[in-house]
Amino acid sequence: MQANQTHTNASARARSHVHPTSHATGPVGPVQSTNPPGGPLVEHEYLFDVRLFASIRVRAASQKEALKMLSESLHCETVSLGEWSDGSQILAEVSADDDADLIEVDGVDVT
């Protein structure tokens, strides 16, 4: 329970540091319009669910242990994927699925 609460607090901190118009793909705080009341809304913020592919090296005693480490460590974590053209961070919330493909062991391809 405490680990989940720690994650929730970390997510809340991450959301509080992102400007509403930063174009972040991850969690952000409430969007507040900078337009005058009753005026036209000029900018919108869109949230997309995007599937990304990543290769992650894990040091563990066994493949089973490595998969467990991935599953436990990558659960709704906020990461930076670089910057947008305006310099704001590209943020994403990532989780590992339970269908990781093993492609290499100790530097040797297994596919």
PDB file of C-alpha atoms in Angstrom:
ATOM      1  CA  MET A   1       0.000   0.000   0.000  1.00  0.00           C
ATOM      2  CA  GLN A   2       2.787   2.446   0.861  1.00  0.00           C
ATOM      3  CA  ALA A   3       4.521   1.871  -2.508  1.00  0.00           C
ATOM      4  CA  ASN A   4       1.277   2.686  -4.321  1.00  0.00           C
ATOM      5  CA  GLN A   5       0.836   5.814  -2.191  1.00  0.00           C
ATOM      6  CA  THR A   6       4.432   6.849  -2.927  1.00  0.00           C
ATOM      7  CA  HIS A   7       3.751   6.426  -6.662  1.00  0.00           C
ATOM      8  CA  THR A   8       0.559   8.464  -6.360  1.00  0.00           C
ATOM      9  CA  ASN A   9       2.433  11.258  -4.574  1.00  0.00           C
ATOM     10  CA  ALA A  10       5.205  11.181  -7.206  1.00  0.00           C
ATOM     11  CA  SER A  11       2.614  11.396  -9.980  1.00  0.00           C
ATOM     12  CA  ALA A  12       0.942  14.338  -8.270  1.00  0.00           C
ATOM     13  CA  ARG A  13       4.295  16.120  -7.962  1.00  0.00           C
ATOM     14  CA  ALA A  14       5.030  15.462 -11.639  1.00  0.00           C
ATOM     15  CA  ARG A  15       1.642  16.874 -12.669  1.00  0.00           C
ATOM     16  CA  SER A  16       2.138  19.997 -10.574  1.00  0.00           C
ATOM     17  CA  HIS A  17       5.397  20.877 -12.375  1.00  0.00           C
ATOM     18  CA  VAL A  18       4.010  20.726 -15.924  1.00  0.00           C
ATOM     19  CA  HIS A  19       2.639  23.917 -17.475  1.00  0.00           C
ATOM     20  CA  PRO A  20      -0.875  23.323 -18.851  1.00  0.00           C
ATOM     21  CA  THR A  21       0.171  24.386 -22.355  1.00  0.00           C
ATOM     22  CA  SER A  22       3.409  22.374 -22.434  1.00  0.00           C
ATOM     23  CA  HIS A  23       1.994  19.887 -24.958  1.00  0.00           C
ATOM     24  CA  ALA A  24       3.013  17.040 -22.624  1.00  0.00           C
ATOM     25  CA  THR A  25       1.800  13.556 -23.496  1.00  0.00           C
ATOM     26  CA  GLY A  26       1.822  12.521 -19.837  1.00  0.00           C
ATOM     27  CA  PRO A  27      -0.308  13.563 -16.912  1.00  0.00           C
ATOM     28  CA  VAL A  28      -0.658  17.312 -16.416  1.00  0.00           C
ATOM     29  CA  GLY A  29      -2.493  19.583 -14.028  1.00  0.00           C
ATOM     30  CA  PRO A  30      -5.823  21.242 -14.707  1.00  0.00           C
ATOM     31  CA  VAL A  31      -5.944  23.085 -18.006  1.00  0.00           C
ATOM     32  CA  GLN A  32      -6.733  26.750 -17.478  1.00  0.00           C
ATOM     33  CA  SER A  33      -7.622  28.947 -20.417  1.00  0.00           C
ATOM     34  CA  THR A  34      -5.585  32.118 -20.828  1.00  0.00           C
ATOM     35  CA  ASN A  35      -8.316  33.520 -23.061  1.00  0.00           C
ATOM     36  CA  PRO A  36     -10.682  36.228 -21.808  1.00  0.00           C
ATOM     37  CA  PRO A  37     -13.976  34.981 -20.331  1.00  0.00           C
ATOM     38  CA  GLY A  38     -16.468  34.387 -23.120  1.00  0.00           C
ATOM     39  CA  GLY A  39     -13.728  34.665 -25.762  1.00  0.00           C
ATOM     40  CA  PRO A  40     -12.846  31.947 -28.265  1.00  0.00           C
ATOM     41  CA  LEU A  41     -10.665  29.059 -27.086  1.00  0.00           C
ATOM     42  CA  VAL A  42      -7.490  29.313 -29.156  1.00  0.00           C
ATOM     43  CA  GLU A  43      -5.528  26.290 -27.964  1.00  0.00           C
ATOM     44  CA  HIS A  44      -6.571  22.801 -26.881  1.00  0.00           C
ATOM     45  CA  GLU A  45      -4.632  20.074 -25.099  1.00  0.00           C
ATOM     46  CA  TYR A  46      -4.971  16.539 -26.470  1.00  0.00           C
ATOM     47  CA  LEU A  47      -4.068  13.273 -24.715  1.00  0.00           C
ATOM     48  CA  PHE A  48      -3.195  10.281 -26.914  1.00  0.00           C
ATOM     49  CA  ASP A  49      -2.622   6.677 -25.869  1.00  0.00           C
ATOM     50  CA  VAL A  50       0.440   5.729 -27.946  1.00  0.00           C
ATOM     51  CA  ARG A  51       2.232   2.382 -28.049  1.00  0.00           C
ATOM     52  CA  LEU A  52       6.011   2.836 -27.984  1.00  0.00           C
ATOM     53  CA  PHE A  53       8.672   0.170 -28.348  1.00  0.00           C
ATOM     54  CA  ALA A  54      11.677   0.146 -26.022  1.00  0.00           C
ATOM     55  CA  SER A  55      14.595  -2.189 -25.393  1.00  0.00           C
ATOM     56  CA  ILE A  56      15.556  -2.324 -21.712  1.00  0.00           C
ATOM     57  CA  ARG A  57      18.564  -4.193 -20.313  1.00  0.00           C
ATOM     58  CA  VAL A  58      17.985  -5.819 -16.904  1.00  0.00           C
ATOM     59  CA  ARG A  59      20.640  -7.519 -14.754  1.00  0.00           C
ATOM     60  CA  ALA A  60      19.112 -10.432 -12.837  1.00  0.00           C
ATOM     61  CA  ALA A  61      19.858 -14.037 -11.825  1.00  0.00           C
ATOM     62  CA  SER A  62      17.174 -15.436 -14.156  1.00  0.00           C
ATOM     63  CA  GLN A  63      14.832 -14.449 -16.972  1.00  0.00           C
ATOM     64  CA  LYS A  64      11.877 -14.874 -14.597  1.00  0.00           C
ATOM     65  CA  GLU A  65      13.464 -12.488 -12.082  1.00  0.00           C
ATOM     66  CA  ALA A  66      14.262  -9.965 -14.839  1.00  0.00           C
ATOM     67  CA  LEU A  67      10.641  -9.989 -16.064  1.00  0.00           C
ATOM     68  CA  LYS A  68       9.406  -9.537 -12.500  1.00  0.00           C
ATOM     69  CA  MET A  69      11.743  -6.556 -12.047  1.00  0.00           C
ATOM     70  CA  LEU A  70      10.418  -4.973 -15.259  1.00  0.00           C
ATOM     71  CA  SER A  71       6.814  -5.483 -14.260  1.00  0.00           C
ATOM     72  CA  GLU A  72       7.295  -4.091 -10.747  1.00  0.00           C
ATOM     73  CA  SER A  73       9.525  -1.171 -11.720  1.00  0.00           C
ATOM     74  CA  LEU A  74       7.701   0.156 -14.774  1.00  0.00           C
ATOM     75  CA  HIS A  75       4.169   0.715 -13.564  1.00  0.00           C
ATOM     76  CA  CYS A  76       2.730   4.123 -14.479  1.00  0.00           C
ATOM     77  CA  GLU A  77       6.066   5.931 -14.236  1.00  0.00           C
ATOM     78  CA  THR A  78       6.381   9.424 -15.708  1.00  0.00           C
ATOM     79  CA  VAL A  79       9.363   9.747 -18.057  1.00  0.00           C
ATOM     80  CA  SER A  80      10.752  12.479 -20.280  1.00  0.00           C
ATOM     81  CA  LEU A  81      11.113  11.608 -23.972  1.00  0.00           C
ATOM     82  CA  GLY A  82      12.952  14.768 -24.967  1.00  0.00           C
ATOM     83  CA  GLU A  83      11.611  18.174 -25.925  1.00  0.00           C
ATOM     84  CA  TRP A  84       9.002  19.643 -28.246  1.00  0.00           C
ATOM     85  CA  SER A  85      10.109  22.282 -30.750  1.00  0.00           C
ATOM     86  CA  ASP A  86       9.152  25.012 -28.241  1.00  0.00           C
ATOM     87  CA  GLY A  87      11.556  23.564 -25.640  1.00  0.00           C
ATOM     88  CA  SER A  88       8.904  22.102 -23.324  1.00  0.00           C
ATOM     89  CA  GLN A  89       9.338  18.508 -22.161  1.00  0.00           C
ATOM     90  CA  ILE A  90       7.636  15.575 -23.851  1.00  0.00           C
ATOM     91  CA  LEU A  91       6.299  13.624 -20.871  1.00  0.00           C
ATOM     92  CA  ALA A  92       4.802  10.148 -21.005  1.00  0.00           C
ATOM     93  CA  GLU A  93       3.388   7.782 -18.418  1.00  0.00           C
ATOM     94  CA  VAL A  94       4.822   4.324 -19.073  1.00  0.00           C
ATOM     95  CA  SER A  95       4.049   0.793 -17.918  1.00  0.00           C
ATOM     96  CA  ALA A  96       5.539  -2.533 -18.978  1.00  0.00           C
ATOM     97  CA  ASP A  97       3.166  -5.104 -20.422  1.00  0.00           C
ATOM     98  CA  ASP A  98       3.292  -8.764 -19.421  1.00  0.00           C
ATOM     99  CA  ASP A  99       4.380  -9.847 -22.910  1.00  0.00           C
ATOM    100  CA  ALA A 100       8.034  -8.762 -23.083  1.00  0.00           C
ATOM    101  CA  ASP A 101      10.046 -10.433 -25.868  1.00  0.00           C
ATOM    102  CA  LEU A 102      13.504 -11.716 -24.896  1.00  0.00           C
ATOM    103  CA  ILE A 103      15.951 -10.785 -27.678  1.00  0.00           C
ATOM    104  CA  GLU A 104      19.391 -11.087 -26.077  1.00  0.00           C
ATOM    105  CA  VAL A 105      21.207 -12.739 -23.143  1.00  0.00           C
ATOM    106  CA  ASP A 106      24.697 -11.540 -22.155  1.00  0.00           C
ATOM    107  CA  GLY A 107      25.094  -9.786 -25.512  1.00  0.00           C
ATOM    108  CA  VAL A 108      24.096 -12.835 -27.598  1.00  0.00           C
ATOM    109  CA  ASP A 109      20.944 -12.740 -29.765  1.00  0.00           C
ATOM    110  CA  VAL A 110      18.352 -15.366 -28.832  1.00  0.00           C
ATOM    111  CA  THR A 111      15.897 -14.679 -31.650  1.00  0.00           C
TER     112      THR A 111
END
